[in-house]
PDB file of C-alpha atoms in Angstrom:
ATOM      1  CA  MET A 417       0.219  32.265 -36.017  1.00 51.00           C
ATOM      2  CA  ASN A 418       1.168  30.985 -32.585  1.00 51.00           C
ATOM      3  CA  PRO A 419       3.330  27.800 -33.087  1.00 50.00           C
ATOM      4  CA  LEU A 420       1.822  26.039 -30.048  1.00 44.00           C
ATOM      5  CA  ARG A 421      -1.721  26.772 -31.216  1.00 47.00           C
ATOM      6  CA  ALA A 422      -0.857  25.544 -34.704  1.00 48.00           C
ATOM      7  CA  ARG A 423       0.558  22.298 -33.250  1.00 46.00           C
ATOM      8  CA  SER A 424      -2.557  21.704 -31.137  1.00 45.00           C
ATOM      9  CA  THR A 425      -4.795  22.349 -34.149  1.00 43.00           C
ATOM     10  CA  LEU A 426      -2.791  19.873 -36.239  1.00 42.00           C
ATOM     11  CA  ILE A 427      -3.072  17.159 -33.562  1.00 42.00           C
ATOM     12  CA  ALA A 428      -6.811  17.711 -33.242  1.00 43.00           C
ATOM     13  CA  CYS A 429      -7.270  17.477 -37.010  1.00 45.00           C
ATOM     14  CA  LEU A 430      -5.272  14.254 -37.199  1.00 39.00           C
ATOM     15  CA  CYS A 431      -7.347  12.729 -34.372  1.00 43.00           C
ATOM     16  CA  LEU A 432     -10.603  13.696 -36.077  1.00 40.00           C
ATOM     17  CA  PHE A 433      -9.364  12.156 -39.284  1.00 44.00           C
ATOM     18  CA  ALA A 434      -8.335   8.942 -37.521  1.00 44.00           C
ATOM     19  CA  GLY A 435     -11.638   8.591 -35.670  1.00 45.00           C
ATOM     20  CA  SER A 436     -12.720   8.036 -32.074  1.00 46.00           C
ATOM     21  CA  PRO A 437     -10.044   5.421 -31.100  1.00 47.00           C
ATOM     22  CA  ALA A 438      -7.329   7.980 -31.732  1.00 43.00           C
ATOM     23  CA  LEU A 439      -9.227  10.543 -29.696  1.00 40.00           C
ATOM     24  CA  SER A 440      -9.602   8.191 -26.748  1.00 45.00           C
ATOM     25  CA  GLN A 441      -5.944   7.187 -26.921  1.00 47.00           C
ATOM     26  CA  THR A 442      -4.872  10.832 -27.032  1.00 43.00           C
ATOM     27  CA  GLY A 443      -7.057  11.543 -24.009  1.00 43.00           C
ATOM     28  CA  ARG A 444      -5.494   8.626 -22.134  1.00 45.00           C
ATOM     29  CA  VAL A 445      -1.962   9.859 -22.866  1.00 44.00           C
ATOM     30  CA  LEU A 446      -2.834  13.377 -21.702  1.00 42.00           C
ATOM     31  CA  ALA A 447      -4.453  12.016 -18.538  1.00 47.00           C
ATOM     32  CA  ASP A 448      -1.496   9.760 -17.751  1.00 50.00           C
ATOM     33  CA  SER A 449       1.085  12.481 -18.337  1.00 55.00           C
ATOM     34  CA  GLY A 450       0.197  14.220 -15.040  1.00 85.00           C
ATOM     35  CA  TRP A 451       1.237  11.354 -12.772  1.00 93.00           C
ATOM     36  CA  ALA A 452       5.030  11.747 -12.733  1.00 92.00           C
ATOM     37  CA  GLY A 453       6.325  12.875  -9.348  1.00 93.00           C
ATOM     38  CA  GLN A 454       2.887  12.540  -7.732  1.00 95.00           C
ATOM     39  CA  ARG A 455       2.249  10.676  -4.490  1.00 96.00           C
ATOM     40  CA  ILE A 456      -0.434   8.072  -5.068  1.00 96.00           C
ATOM     41  CA  ILE A 457      -2.386   5.479  -3.114  1.00 97.00           C
ATOM     42  CA  MET A 458      -3.091   2.035  -4.511  1.00 95.00           C
ATOM     43  CA  LEU A 459      -6.722   0.961  -4.722  1.00 95.00           C
ATOM     44  CA  LYS A 460      -6.040  -2.779  -4.553  1.00 90.00           C
ATOM     45  CA  GLY A 461      -3.758  -5.215  -2.768  1.00 85.00           C
ATOM     46  CA  MET A 462      -1.158  -4.683  -0.073  1.00 82.00           C
ATOM     47  CA  GLY A 463       1.616  -3.085  -2.068  1.00 79.00           C
ATOM     48  CA  GLU A 464       1.917  -5.703  -4.818  1.00 77.00           C
ATOM     49  CA  VAL A 465       3.161  -4.473  -8.181  1.00 81.00           C
ATOM     50  CA  HIS A 466       3.630  -5.730 -11.716  1.00 81.00           C
ATOM     51  CA  ARG A 467       7.151  -6.815 -12.562  1.00 70.00           C
ATOM     52  CA  PRO A 468       8.807  -5.537 -15.758  1.00 66.00           C
ATOM     53  CA  GLN A 469       8.608  -8.997 -17.325  1.00 60.00           C
ATOM     54  CA  ASP A 470       4.988  -9.727 -16.377  1.00 57.00           C
ATOM     55  CA  SER A 471       2.096  -7.424 -17.251  1.00 58.00           C
ATOM     56  CA  THR A 472      -0.583  -9.908 -16.166  1.00 61.00           C
ATOM     57  CA  HIS A 473       0.178 -10.848 -12.576  1.00 63.00           C
ATOM     58  CA  VAL A 474       1.187  -8.819  -9.545  1.00 61.00           C
ATOM     59  CA  ALA A 475       3.841  -9.850  -7.037  1.00 60.00           C
ATOM     60  CA  SER A 476       4.877  -8.865  -3.553  1.00 57.00           C
ATOM     61  CA  ALA A 477       7.522  -6.182  -3.207  1.00 57.00           C
ATOM     62  CA  VAL A 478       8.850  -5.428   0.252  1.00 53.00           C
ATOM     63  CA  GLY A 479       9.216  -1.718   0.903  1.00 59.00           C
ATOM     64  CA  ILE A 480       6.553  -0.540  -1.552  1.00 76.00           C
ATOM     65  CA  ASN A 481       3.771   1.000   0.504  1.00 86.00           C
ATOM     66  CA  LEU A 482       0.148   1.656  -0.342  1.00 91.00           C
ATOM     67  CA  VAL A 483       1.092   5.324  -0.489  1.00 94.00           C
ATOM     68  CA  THR A 484       4.097   5.820  -2.721  1.00 93.00           C
ATOM     69  CA  SER A 485       5.578   8.180  -5.299  1.00 93.00           C
ATOM     70  CA  VAL A 486       5.541   7.758  -9.064  1.00 95.00           C
ATOM     71  CA  VAL A 487       9.091   7.887 -10.402  1.00 93.00           C
ATOM     72  CA  ARG A 488       8.221   7.611 -14.094  1.00 92.00           C
ATOM     73  CA  VAL A 489       5.256   7.012 -16.380  1.00 95.00           C
ATOM     74  CA  GLU A 490       4.936   4.760 -19.419  1.00 92.00           C
ATOM     75  CA  GLY A 491       1.430   5.182 -20.821  1.00 91.00           C
ATOM     76  CA  HIS A 492      -0.893   3.838 -18.113  1.00 92.00           C
ATOM     77  CA  ARG A 493       1.985   2.233 -16.190  1.00 92.00           C
ATOM     78  CA  LEU A 494       3.004   4.128 -13.070  1.00 93.00           C
ATOM     79  CA  TRP A 495       6.467   3.021 -11.978  1.00 92.00           C
ATOM     80  CA  VAL A 496       7.232   3.048  -8.261  1.00 92.00           C
ATOM     81  CA  VAL A 497      10.308   2.144  -6.216  1.00 87.00           C
ATOM     82  CA  SER A 498      10.650   0.627  -2.745  1.00 77.00           C
ATOM     83  CA  THR A 499      11.747   2.777   0.181  1.00 69.00           C
ATOM     84  CA  SER A 500      15.207   1.174   0.050  1.00 63.00           C
ATOM     85  CA  GLY A 501      15.472   1.689  -3.698  1.00 66.00           C
ATOM     86  CA  GLY A 502      16.182  -1.984  -4.211  1.00 65.00           C
ATOM     87  CA  ASP A 503      12.872  -3.047  -5.705  1.00 70.00           C
ATOM     88  CA  SER A 504      10.523  -1.606  -8.289  1.00 79.00           C
ATOM     89  CA  GLY A 505       7.439  -2.328 -10.363  1.00 87.00           C
ATOM     90  CA  TRP A 506       4.404  -0.650 -11.825  1.00 91.00           C
ATOM     91  CA  VAL A 507       0.724  -0.223 -11.130  1.00 91.00           C
ATOM     92  CA  ASP A 508      -1.996   0.689 -13.581  1.00 92.00           C
ATOM     93  CA  SER A 509      -3.141   4.303 -13.363  1.00 95.00           C
ATOM     94  CA  ALA A 510      -6.742   3.045 -13.229  1.00 95.00           C
ATOM     95  CA  GLU A 511      -5.883   1.308  -9.928  1.00 94.00           C
ATOM     96  CA  ALA A 512      -4.483   4.338  -8.140  1.00 96.00           C
ATOM     97  CA  ARG A 513      -5.555   7.768  -6.949  1.00 97.00           C
ATOM     98  CA  ARG A 514      -3.494  10.878  -6.388  1.00 97.00           C
ATOM     99  CA  LEU A 515      -2.974  11.406  -2.670  1.00 97.00           C
ATOM    100  CA  PRO A 516      -4.688  14.833  -2.410  1.00 96.00           C
ATOM    101  CA  GLU A 517      -7.975  13.349  -3.669  1.00 96.00           C
ATOM    102  CA  ALA A 518      -7.729  10.053  -1.764  1.00 97.00           C
ATOM    103  CA  ILE A 519      -9.529  10.972   1.453  1.00 98.00           C
ATOM    104  CA  SER A 520     -12.658  12.228  -0.302  1.00 98.00           C
ATOM    105  CA  TYR A 521     -12.579   9.198  -2.610  1.00 98.00           C
ATOM    106  CA  PHE A 522     -12.523   6.673   0.243  1.00 98.00           C
ATOM    107  CA  THR A 523     -14.990   8.703   2.312  1.00 98.00           C
ATOM    108  CA  ALA A 524     -17.492   8.337  -0.527  1.00 98.00           C
ATOM    109  CA  MET A 525     -16.881   4.569  -0.538  1.00 98.00           C
ATOM    110  CA  ILE A 526     -17.444   4.368   3.221  1.00 98.00           C
ATOM    111  CA  GLU A 527     -20.672   6.356   2.947  1.00 98.00           C
ATOM    112  CA  ARG A 528     -21.944   3.759   0.487  1.00 98.00           C
ATOM    113  CA  ASP A 529     -20.813   0.820   2.644  1.00 98.00           C
ATOM    114  CA  GLN A 530     -20.102   1.349   6.349  1.00 97.00           C
ATOM    115  CA  GLY A 531     -18.637  -2.150   6.580  1.00 97.00           C
ATOM    116  CA  ASN A 532     -15.933  -1.609   3.978  1.00 98.00           C
ATOM    117  CA  TRP A 533     -12.827  -2.257   6.090  1.00 97.00           C
ATOM    118  CA  ASP A 534     -10.538  -1.915   3.071  1.00 97.00           C
ATOM    119  CA  ALA A 535     -11.752   1.647   2.450  1.00 98.00           C
ATOM    120  CA  TYR A 536     -11.090   2.515   6.103  1.00 98.00           C
ATOM    121  CA  LEU A 537      -7.578   1.083   5.796  1.00 97.00           C
ATOM    122  CA  ARG A 538      -6.763   3.065   2.664  1.00 98.00           C
ATOM    123  CA  ARG A 539      -8.242   6.262   4.047  1.00 98.00           C
ATOM    124  CA  ALA A 540      -6.091   5.744   7.150  1.00 98.00           C
ATOM    125  CA  GLU A 541      -3.019   5.308   4.946  1.00 97.00           C
ATOM    126  CA  ALA A 542      -3.807   8.571   3.165  1.00 98.00           C
ATOM    127  CA  GLU A 543      -4.390  10.358   6.470  1.00 98.00           C
ATOM    128  CA  HIS A 544      -1.121   9.019   7.894  1.00 97.00           C
ATOM    129  CA  ALA A 545       0.762  10.236   4.806  1.00 96.00           C
ATOM    130  CA  LEU A 546      -0.874  13.672   5.115  1.00 97.00           C
ATOM    131  CA  ASN A 547      -0.026  13.911   8.853  1.00 97.00           C
ATOM    132  CA  GLU A 548      -3.664  13.676   9.936  1.00 98.00           C
ATOM    133  CA  ARG A 549      -2.619  11.406  12.776  1.00 96.00           C
ATOM    134  CA  GLN A 550      -5.745  11.354  14.946  1.00 97.00           C
ATOM    135  CA  ALA A 551      -7.990  10.616  11.982  1.00 98.00           C
ATOM    136  CA  ALA A 552      -5.595   7.872  10.856  1.00 98.00           C
ATOM    137  CA  THR A 553      -5.671   6.233  14.296  1.00 98.00           C
ATOM    138  CA  PHE A 554      -9.476   6.155  14.197  1.00 98.00           C
ATOM    139  CA  ASP A 555      -9.622   4.651  10.701  1.00 98.00           C
ATOM    140  CA  TYR A 556      -6.949   2.006  11.324  1.00 98.00           C
ATOM    141  CA  SER A 557      -8.860   0.961  14.444  1.00 98.00           C
ATOM    142  CA  LYS A 558     -12.160   0.907  12.580  1.00 98.00           C
ATOM    143  CA  ALA A 559     -10.657  -1.330   9.878  1.00 98.00           C
ATOM    144  CA  ILE A 560      -9.452  -3.724  12.593  1.00 98.00           C
ATOM    145  CA  ASP A 561     -12.867  -3.714  14.276  1.00 98.00           C
ATOM    146  CA  LEU A 562     -14.433  -4.744  10.964  1.00 98.00           C
ATOM    147  CA  HIS A 563     -11.776  -7.324  10.021  1.00 96.00           C
ATOM    148  CA  PRO A 564      -9.952  -8.328  13.216  1.00 96.00           C
ATOM    149  CA  SER A 565      -8.140 -11.408  11.889  1.00 93.00           C
ATOM    150  CA  GLU A 566      -5.986  -9.756   9.192  1.00 92.00           C
ATOM    151  CA  ALA A 567      -2.317  -9.362  10.160  1.00 89.00           C
ATOM    152  CA  PHE A 568      -1.723  -6.571   7.642  1.00 90.00           C
ATOM    153  CA  LEU A 569      -4.055  -4.225   9.515  1.00 94.00           C
ATOM    154  CA  TYR A 570      -2.126  -4.636  12.759  1.00 92.00           C
ATOM    155  CA  LEU A 571       1.153  -4.093  10.918  1.00 89.00           C
ATOM    156  CA  ARG A 572      -0.061  -0.818   9.442  1.00 92.00           C
ATOM    157  CA  ARG A 573      -1.520   0.484  12.704  1.00 94.00           C
ATOM    158  CA  GLY A 574       1.608  -0.671  14.536  1.00 91.00           C
ATOM    159  CA  ARG A 575       3.760   1.263  12.090  1.00 90.00           C
ATOM    160  CA  HIS A 576       1.493   4.273  12.651  1.00 94.00           C
ATOM    161  CA  TYR A 577       1.872   3.963  16.435  1.00 93.00           C
ATOM    162  CA  ASN A 578       5.633   3.602  15.987  1.00 89.00           C
ATOM    163  CA  THR A 579       5.659   6.950  14.160  1.00 91.00           C
ATOM    164  CA  LEU A 580       3.768   8.462  17.095  1.00 93.00           C
ATOM    165  CA  ARG A 581       6.241   6.822  19.531  1.00 90.00           C
ATOM    166  CA  ALA A 582       3.320   5.044  21.160  1.00 91.00           C
ATOM    167  CA  CYS A 583       5.555   2.052  21.791  1.00 86.00           C
ATOM    168  CA  ARG A 584       3.278  -0.046  23.974  1.00 88.00           C
ATOM    169  CA  GLU A 585       0.487   0.134  21.392  1.00 92.00           C
ATOM    170  CA  ALA A 586       2.908  -0.520  18.525  1.00 89.00           C
ATOM    171  CA  LEU A 587       4.367  -3.634  20.155  1.00 86.00           C
ATOM    172  CA  ASN A 588       0.905  -4.966  20.974  1.00 89.00           C
ATOM    173  CA  ASP A 589      -0.115  -4.565  17.326  1.00 90.00           C
ATOM    174  CA  PHE A 590       3.047  -6.247  16.016  1.00 86.00           C
ATOM    175  CA  GLU A 591       2.521  -9.181  18.368  1.00 84.00           C
ATOM    176  CA  THR A 592      -1.168  -9.472  17.494  1.00 89.00           C
ATOM    177  CA  GLY A 593      -0.266  -9.356  13.809  1.00 86.00           C
ATOM    178  CA  ILE A 594       2.182 -12.199  14.319  1.00 82.00           C
ATOM    179  CA  SER A 595      -0.537 -14.313  15.920  1.00 84.00           C
ATOM    180  CA  PHE A 596      -2.709 -13.923  12.796  1.00 86.00           C
ATOM    181  CA  ALA A 597       0.125 -14.225  10.257  1.00 79.00           C
ATOM    182  CA  PRO A 598      -0.353 -17.939   9.403  1.00 77.00           C
ATOM    183  CA  THR A 599      -3.959 -17.352   8.308  1.00 79.00           C
ATOM    184  CA  SER A 600      -3.519 -13.923   6.711  1.00 76.00           C
ATOM    185  CA  ALA A 601      -2.536 -12.834   3.218  1.00 71.00           C
ATOM    186  CA  PRO A 602       1.053 -13.930   2.374  1.00 67.00           C
ATOM    187  CA  GLN A 603       2.002 -10.337   1.592  1.00 65.00           C
ATOM    188  CA  ALA A 604       1.023  -9.319   5.117  1.00 66.00           C
ATOM    189  CA  THR A 605       3.309 -11.960   6.640  1.00 65.00           C
ATOM    190  CA  ILE A 606       6.265 -10.965   4.482  1.00 63.00           C
ATOM    191  CA  LEU A 607       5.820  -7.283   5.269  1.00 67.00           C
ATOM    192  CA  LEU A 608       5.408  -7.958   8.972  1.00 66.00           C
ATOM    193  CA  LEU A 609       8.695  -9.840   9.022  1.00 65.00           C
ATOM    194  CA  SER A 610      10.479  -7.186   6.977  1.00 62.00           C
ATOM    195  CA  TYR A 611       9.251  -4.298   9.093  1.00 65.00           C
ATOM    196  CA  THR A 612      10.027  -5.854  12.467  1.00 62.00           C
ATOM    197  CA  ALA A 613      13.446  -7.004  11.192  1.00 58.00           C
ATOM    198  CA  SER A 614      14.284  -3.399  10.298  1.00 58.00           C
ATOM    199  CA  SER A 615      14.187  -2.559  14.020  1.00 51.00           C
ATOM    200  CA  PRO A 616      11.671   0.279  14.199  1.00 65.00           C
ATOM    201  CA  ALA A 617      12.187   2.704  17.058  1.00 68.00           C
ATOM    202  CA  CYS A 618       9.781   1.032  19.470  1.00 71.00           C
ATOM    203  CA  ILE A 619      11.379  -2.391  19.069  1.00 64.00           C
ATOM    204  CA  ARG A 620      14.884  -0.976  19.523  1.00 59.00           C
ATOM    205  CA  GLY A 621      13.711   0.741  22.685  1.00 52.00           C
ATOM    206  CA  VAL A 622      12.266  -2.409  24.259  1.00 50.00           C
ATOM    207  CA  GLN A 623      14.857  -5.182  23.988  1.00 46.00           C
ATOM    208  CA  THR A 624      12.959  -7.774  25.993  1.00 42.00           C
ATOM    209  CA  LEU A 625      12.895 -11.535  25.837  1.00 39.00           C
ATOM    210  CA  ARG A 626       9.157 -11.324  25.155  1.00 48.00           C
ATOM    211  CA  VAL A 627       9.747  -9.508  21.852  1.00 49.00           C
ATOM    212  CA  VAL A 628      12.551 -11.840  20.766  1.00 46.00           C
ATOM    213  CA  ILE A 629      10.482 -14.941  21.492  1.00 45.00           C
ATOM    214  CA  ARG A 630       7.430 -13.620  19.649  1.00 54.00           C
ATOM    215  CA  PHE A 631       9.312 -12.552  16.500  1.00 52.00           C
ATOM    216  CA  ALA A 632      11.563 -15.618  16.178  1.00 52.00           C
ATOM    217  CA  PRO A 633       8.862 -18.165  15.111  1.00 53.00           C
ATOM    218  CA  LEU A 634       7.625 -15.818  12.385  1.00 51.00           C
ATOM    219  CA  ARG A 635      11.086 -15.462  10.847  1.00 51.00           C
ATOM    220  CA  GLN A 636      11.670 -19.204  11.047  1.00 52.00           C
ATOM    221  CA  PHE A 637       8.289 -20.011   9.487  1.00 47.00           C
ATOM    222  CA  ILE A 638       8.765 -17.676   6.514  1.00 46.00           C
ATOM    223  CA  THR A 639      12.339 -18.838   5.887  1.00 48.00           C
ATOM    224  CA  GLN A 640      11.270 -22.479   5.823  1.00 48.00           C
ATOM    225  CA  SER A 641       8.111 -21.905   3.796  1.00 43.00           C
ATOM    226  CA  HIS A 642      10.115 -20.599   0.838  1.00 41.00           C
ATOM    227  CA  SER A 643      11.743 -24.015   0.365  1.00 43.00           C
ATOM    228  CA  THR A 644       9.235 -26.511   1.753  1.00 41.00           C
ATOM    229  CA  GLN A 645       5.517 -26.831   2.293  1.00 38.00           C
ATOM    230  CA  ARG A 646       5.237 -26.767   6.050  1.00 38.00           C
ATOM    231  CA  ALA A 647       2.372 -26.265   8.431  1.00 39.00           C
ATOM    232  CA  PRO A 648       2.574 -22.945  10.289  1.00 37.00           C
ATOM    233  CA  PRO A 649       4.005 -23.085  13.808  1.00 35.00           C
ATOM    234  CA  SER A 650       1.973 -22.669  16.938  1.00 34.00           C
ATOM    235  CA  TRP A 651       2.114 -19.059  18.052  1.00 31.00           C
TER     236      TRP A 651
END
């Protein structure tokens, strides 16, 4: 008798003996086992992840993008690492989709709700990762049209423009994002600071006083807000 077939038969018999909970758990393990090495897109948040010590709350992690790669799997926990390799955490497999199926997934969401700016954002992220640049530009812009006061959207489109070397558009988005940072999600402000501080190509190519003046208050505000409760500066 084939050893692999015998092993599968034994597992099935044990699950039937144990009842439906064992069957569902076995199904979950088999489903989760295909995630390792896959590129995924997160369905919630702005790149926040669970820390190893905390399975309840999520926290910001600079350098972990909405589209990222799974480095290892522990049950339903998909472990991811920041682009620098200096930070890590996990997301639940129920809150992620594999990148190849992401565009159709978010398209279905948009068809149900044309005003879903978050679905446009995540579809744009998937398109950017899959080198569908024109489609990504459209979806980033549509997300901004629907939710024009969120700094994170300008950061992501600015990063996209930076990849395209559309420097004027990228700088405009970074500056607009800065203007909305005090009233946007904290994760957006932290990421905006981190990305601009890393000197993307467009910022390196335009060393103007205008850029320095616009970025300086954001850095100062975030540095101070970690230690004191201060009102945001005037932009």
